[in-house]
Short mmCIF file of C-alpha atoms and ligand atoms in Angstrom, two decimals:
data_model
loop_
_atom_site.label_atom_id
_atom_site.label_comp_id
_atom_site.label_asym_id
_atom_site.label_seq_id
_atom_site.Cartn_x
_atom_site.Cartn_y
_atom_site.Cartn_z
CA UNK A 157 27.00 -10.21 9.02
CA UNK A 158 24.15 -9.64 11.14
CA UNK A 159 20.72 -9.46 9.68
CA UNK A 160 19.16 -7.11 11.88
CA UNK A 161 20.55 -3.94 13.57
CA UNK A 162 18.70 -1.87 16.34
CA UNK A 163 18.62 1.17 17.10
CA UNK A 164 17.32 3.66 19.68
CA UNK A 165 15.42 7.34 18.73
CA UNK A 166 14.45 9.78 21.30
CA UNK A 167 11.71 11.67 19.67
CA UNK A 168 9.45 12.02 16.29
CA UNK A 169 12.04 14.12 14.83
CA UNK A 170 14.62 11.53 15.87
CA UNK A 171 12.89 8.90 13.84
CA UNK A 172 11.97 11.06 11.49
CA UNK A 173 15.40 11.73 11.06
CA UNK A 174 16.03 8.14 10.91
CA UNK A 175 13.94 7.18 8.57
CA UNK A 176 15.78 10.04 5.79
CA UNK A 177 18.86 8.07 6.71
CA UNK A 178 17.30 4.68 5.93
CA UNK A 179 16.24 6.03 3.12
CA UNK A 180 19.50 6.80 1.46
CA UNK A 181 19.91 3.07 0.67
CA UNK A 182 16.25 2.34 -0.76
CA UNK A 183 16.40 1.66 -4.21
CA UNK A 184 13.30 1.23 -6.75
CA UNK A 185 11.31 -1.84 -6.00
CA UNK A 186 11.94 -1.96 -2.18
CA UNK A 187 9.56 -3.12 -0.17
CA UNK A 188 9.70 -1.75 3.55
CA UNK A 189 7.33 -3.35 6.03
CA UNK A 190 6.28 -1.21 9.10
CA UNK A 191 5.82 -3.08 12.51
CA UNK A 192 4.76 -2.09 15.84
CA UNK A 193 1.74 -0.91 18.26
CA UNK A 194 -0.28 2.05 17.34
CA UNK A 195 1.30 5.13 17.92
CA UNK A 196 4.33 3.27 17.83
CA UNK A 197 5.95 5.88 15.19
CA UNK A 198 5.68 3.69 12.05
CA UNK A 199 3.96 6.68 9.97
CA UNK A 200 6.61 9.42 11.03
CA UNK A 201 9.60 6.71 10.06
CA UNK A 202 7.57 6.51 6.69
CA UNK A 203 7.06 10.95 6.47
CA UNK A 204 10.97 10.73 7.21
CA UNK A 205 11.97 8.11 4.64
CA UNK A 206 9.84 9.53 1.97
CA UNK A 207 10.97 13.35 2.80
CA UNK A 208 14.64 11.72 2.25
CA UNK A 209 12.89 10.39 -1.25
CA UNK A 210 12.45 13.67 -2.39
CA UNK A 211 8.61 13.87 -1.63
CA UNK A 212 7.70 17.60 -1.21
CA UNK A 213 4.07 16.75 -0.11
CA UNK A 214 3.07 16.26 3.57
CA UNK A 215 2.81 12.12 3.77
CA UNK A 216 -0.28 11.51 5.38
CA UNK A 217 -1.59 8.48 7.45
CA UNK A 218 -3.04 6.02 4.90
CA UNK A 219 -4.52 4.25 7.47
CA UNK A 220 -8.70 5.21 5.98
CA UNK A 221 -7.28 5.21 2.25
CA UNK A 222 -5.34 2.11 2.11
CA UNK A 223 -2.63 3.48 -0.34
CA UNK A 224 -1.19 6.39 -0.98
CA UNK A 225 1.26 7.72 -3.83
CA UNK A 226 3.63 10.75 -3.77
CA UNK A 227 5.98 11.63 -7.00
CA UNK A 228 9.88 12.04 -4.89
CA UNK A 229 13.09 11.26 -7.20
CA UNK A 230 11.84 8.11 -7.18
CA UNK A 231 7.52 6.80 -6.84
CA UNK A 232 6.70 6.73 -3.46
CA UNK A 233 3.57 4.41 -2.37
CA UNK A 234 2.42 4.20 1.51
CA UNK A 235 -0.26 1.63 2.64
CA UNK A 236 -1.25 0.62 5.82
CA UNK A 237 -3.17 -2.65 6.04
CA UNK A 238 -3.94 -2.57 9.85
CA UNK A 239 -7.59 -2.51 9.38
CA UNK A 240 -7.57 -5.11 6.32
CA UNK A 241 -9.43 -8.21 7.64
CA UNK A 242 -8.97 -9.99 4.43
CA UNK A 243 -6.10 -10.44 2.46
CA UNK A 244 -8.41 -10.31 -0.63
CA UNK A 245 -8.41 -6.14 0.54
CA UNK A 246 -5.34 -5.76 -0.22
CA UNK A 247 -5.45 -7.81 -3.60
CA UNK A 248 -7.92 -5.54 -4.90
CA UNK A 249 -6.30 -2.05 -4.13
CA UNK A 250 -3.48 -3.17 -6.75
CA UNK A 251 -1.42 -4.98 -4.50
CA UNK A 252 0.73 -6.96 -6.94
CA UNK A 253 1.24 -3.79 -8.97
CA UNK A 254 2.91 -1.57 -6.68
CA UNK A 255 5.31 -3.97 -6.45
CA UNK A 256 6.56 -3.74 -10.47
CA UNK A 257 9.70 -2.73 -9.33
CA UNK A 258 9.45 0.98 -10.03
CA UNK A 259 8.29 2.53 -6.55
CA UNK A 260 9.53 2.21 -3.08
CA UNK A 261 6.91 0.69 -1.59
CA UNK A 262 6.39 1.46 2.73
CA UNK A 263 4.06 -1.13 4.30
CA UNK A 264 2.45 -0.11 7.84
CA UNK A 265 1.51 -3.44 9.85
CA UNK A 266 3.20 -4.56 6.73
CA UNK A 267 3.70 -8.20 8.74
CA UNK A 268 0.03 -9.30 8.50
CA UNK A 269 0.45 -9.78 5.03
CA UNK A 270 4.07 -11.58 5.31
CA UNK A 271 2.94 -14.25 2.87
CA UNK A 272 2.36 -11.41 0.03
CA UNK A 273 5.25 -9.42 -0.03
CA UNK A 274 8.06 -10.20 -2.54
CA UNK A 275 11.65 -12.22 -1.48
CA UNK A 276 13.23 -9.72 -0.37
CA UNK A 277 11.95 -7.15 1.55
CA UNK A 278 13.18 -4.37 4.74
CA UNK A 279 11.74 -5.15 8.09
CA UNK A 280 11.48 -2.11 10.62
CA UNK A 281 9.97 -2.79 14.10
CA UNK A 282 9.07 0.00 16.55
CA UNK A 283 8.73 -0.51 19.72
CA UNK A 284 7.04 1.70 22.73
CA UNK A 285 9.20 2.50 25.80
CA UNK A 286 7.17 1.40 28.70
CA UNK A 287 9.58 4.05 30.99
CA UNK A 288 9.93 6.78 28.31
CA UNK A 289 7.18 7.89 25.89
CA UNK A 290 9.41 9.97 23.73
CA UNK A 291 12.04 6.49 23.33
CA UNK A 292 11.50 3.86 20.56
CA UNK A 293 13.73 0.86 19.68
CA UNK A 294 13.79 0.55 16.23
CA UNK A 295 14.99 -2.74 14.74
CA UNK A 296 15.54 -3.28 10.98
CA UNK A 297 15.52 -6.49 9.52
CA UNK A 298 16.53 -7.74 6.56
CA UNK A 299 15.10 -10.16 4.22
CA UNK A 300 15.75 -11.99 0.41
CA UNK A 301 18.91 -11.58 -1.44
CA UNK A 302 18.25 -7.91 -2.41
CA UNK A 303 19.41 -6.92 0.93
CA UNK A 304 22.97 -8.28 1.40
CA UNK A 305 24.86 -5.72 -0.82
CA UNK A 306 23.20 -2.56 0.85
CA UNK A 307 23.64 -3.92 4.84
CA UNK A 308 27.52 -2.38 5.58
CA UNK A 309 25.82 0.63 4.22
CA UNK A 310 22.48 0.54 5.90
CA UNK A 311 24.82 -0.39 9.15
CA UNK A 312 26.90 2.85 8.02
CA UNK A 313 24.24 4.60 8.13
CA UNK A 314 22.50 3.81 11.25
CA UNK A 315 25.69 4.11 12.80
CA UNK A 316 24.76 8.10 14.63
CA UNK A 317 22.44 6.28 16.46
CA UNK A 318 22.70 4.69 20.03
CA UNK A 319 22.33 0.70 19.63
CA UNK A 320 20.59 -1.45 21.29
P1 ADP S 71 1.95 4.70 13.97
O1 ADP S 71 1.96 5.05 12.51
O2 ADP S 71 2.94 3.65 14.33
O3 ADP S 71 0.58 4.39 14.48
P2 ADP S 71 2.55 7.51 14.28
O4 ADP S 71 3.84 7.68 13.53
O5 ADP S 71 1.31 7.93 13.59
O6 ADP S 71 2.43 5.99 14.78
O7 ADP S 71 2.60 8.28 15.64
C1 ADP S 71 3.65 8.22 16.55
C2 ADP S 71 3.35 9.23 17.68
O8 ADP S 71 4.29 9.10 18.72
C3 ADP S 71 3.42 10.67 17.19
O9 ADP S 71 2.42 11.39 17.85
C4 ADP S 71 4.80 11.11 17.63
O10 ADP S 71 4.88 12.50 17.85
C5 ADP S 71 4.97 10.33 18.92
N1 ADP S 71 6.37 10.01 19.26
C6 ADP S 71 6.97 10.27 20.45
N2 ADP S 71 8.23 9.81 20.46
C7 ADP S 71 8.45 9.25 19.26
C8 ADP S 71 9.56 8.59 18.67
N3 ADP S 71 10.74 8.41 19.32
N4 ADP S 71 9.42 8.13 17.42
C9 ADP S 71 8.27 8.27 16.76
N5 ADP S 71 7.18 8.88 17.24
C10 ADP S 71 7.26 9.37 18.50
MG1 MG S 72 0.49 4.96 11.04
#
């Protein structure tokens, strides 16, 4: 079994789109790290994955609050640490308490802070087109033992989308 799987999306609504479908395997106390330039499409995966949570609110960029929460069948909390200098920052919003196991928890530039985030977390890396501005590649990783009995499903589910 692999433990990545990439994918391609053609627009916002594509990886919106994607993201809802990730999102059918998050359970609480996930931990889903965001990778990938600005612009890259990490906050419309996160819009789509928390629509798919059953948040009603329009997600918003967290990137000059830090954290965010939304109430969706399950908690919702969106950070972006991108302009965190100090890991201390992130310490003090709460950090540690997000992660109690009750929330999904989306992480934008989520792989600064690799050395905080639990065993197991989800990995998704965006990537710009240099040829096509509407075209991502979108790889999700996997990571810790919490992973390995959701990946044929997460596979399954990724499936409608072109590979890469
Ligand atoms: P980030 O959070 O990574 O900085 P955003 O999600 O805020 O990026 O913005 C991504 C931008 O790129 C949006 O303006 C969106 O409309 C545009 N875009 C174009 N194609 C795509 C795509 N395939 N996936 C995601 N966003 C895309
Ligand atoms: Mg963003």
């Amino acid at each position: 079994m692999e433990t990545s799987v990439g994918v391609v999306t053609i627009s916002a609504e594509d990886t919106e789109k994607l993201g809802r479908a990730v999102s059918e395997a998050l359970r609480p106390g996930d931990v889903v790290a965001l990778a990938g330039d600005l612009g890259a499409g990490k906050t419309v995966f996160v819009q789509g994955a928390a629509a798919g949570l059953g948040v009603l609110q329009p997600v918003v960029s967290p990137t000059f609050t830090l954290v965010r929460e939304y109430a969706g069948r399950l908690p919702v909390v969106h950070m972006d640490v991108y302009r965190l200098d100090r890991v201390q920052d992130v310490l003090d919003v709460g950090f540690e308490e997000y992660l109690d196991g009750r929330a999904v928890v989306f992480i934008e530039w989520g792989d600064v802070i690799q050395g905080l985030l639990p065993e197991s977390w989800l990995g998704v890396r965006l990537t710009l087109d240099m040829q096509d501005e509407a075209r991502r590649a979108v790889t999700v990783t996997r990571t810790g033992p919490a992973w390995s009995g959701r990946w044929e499903l997460l596979e399954r589910l990724l499936a409608p989308w072109e590979s890469v």
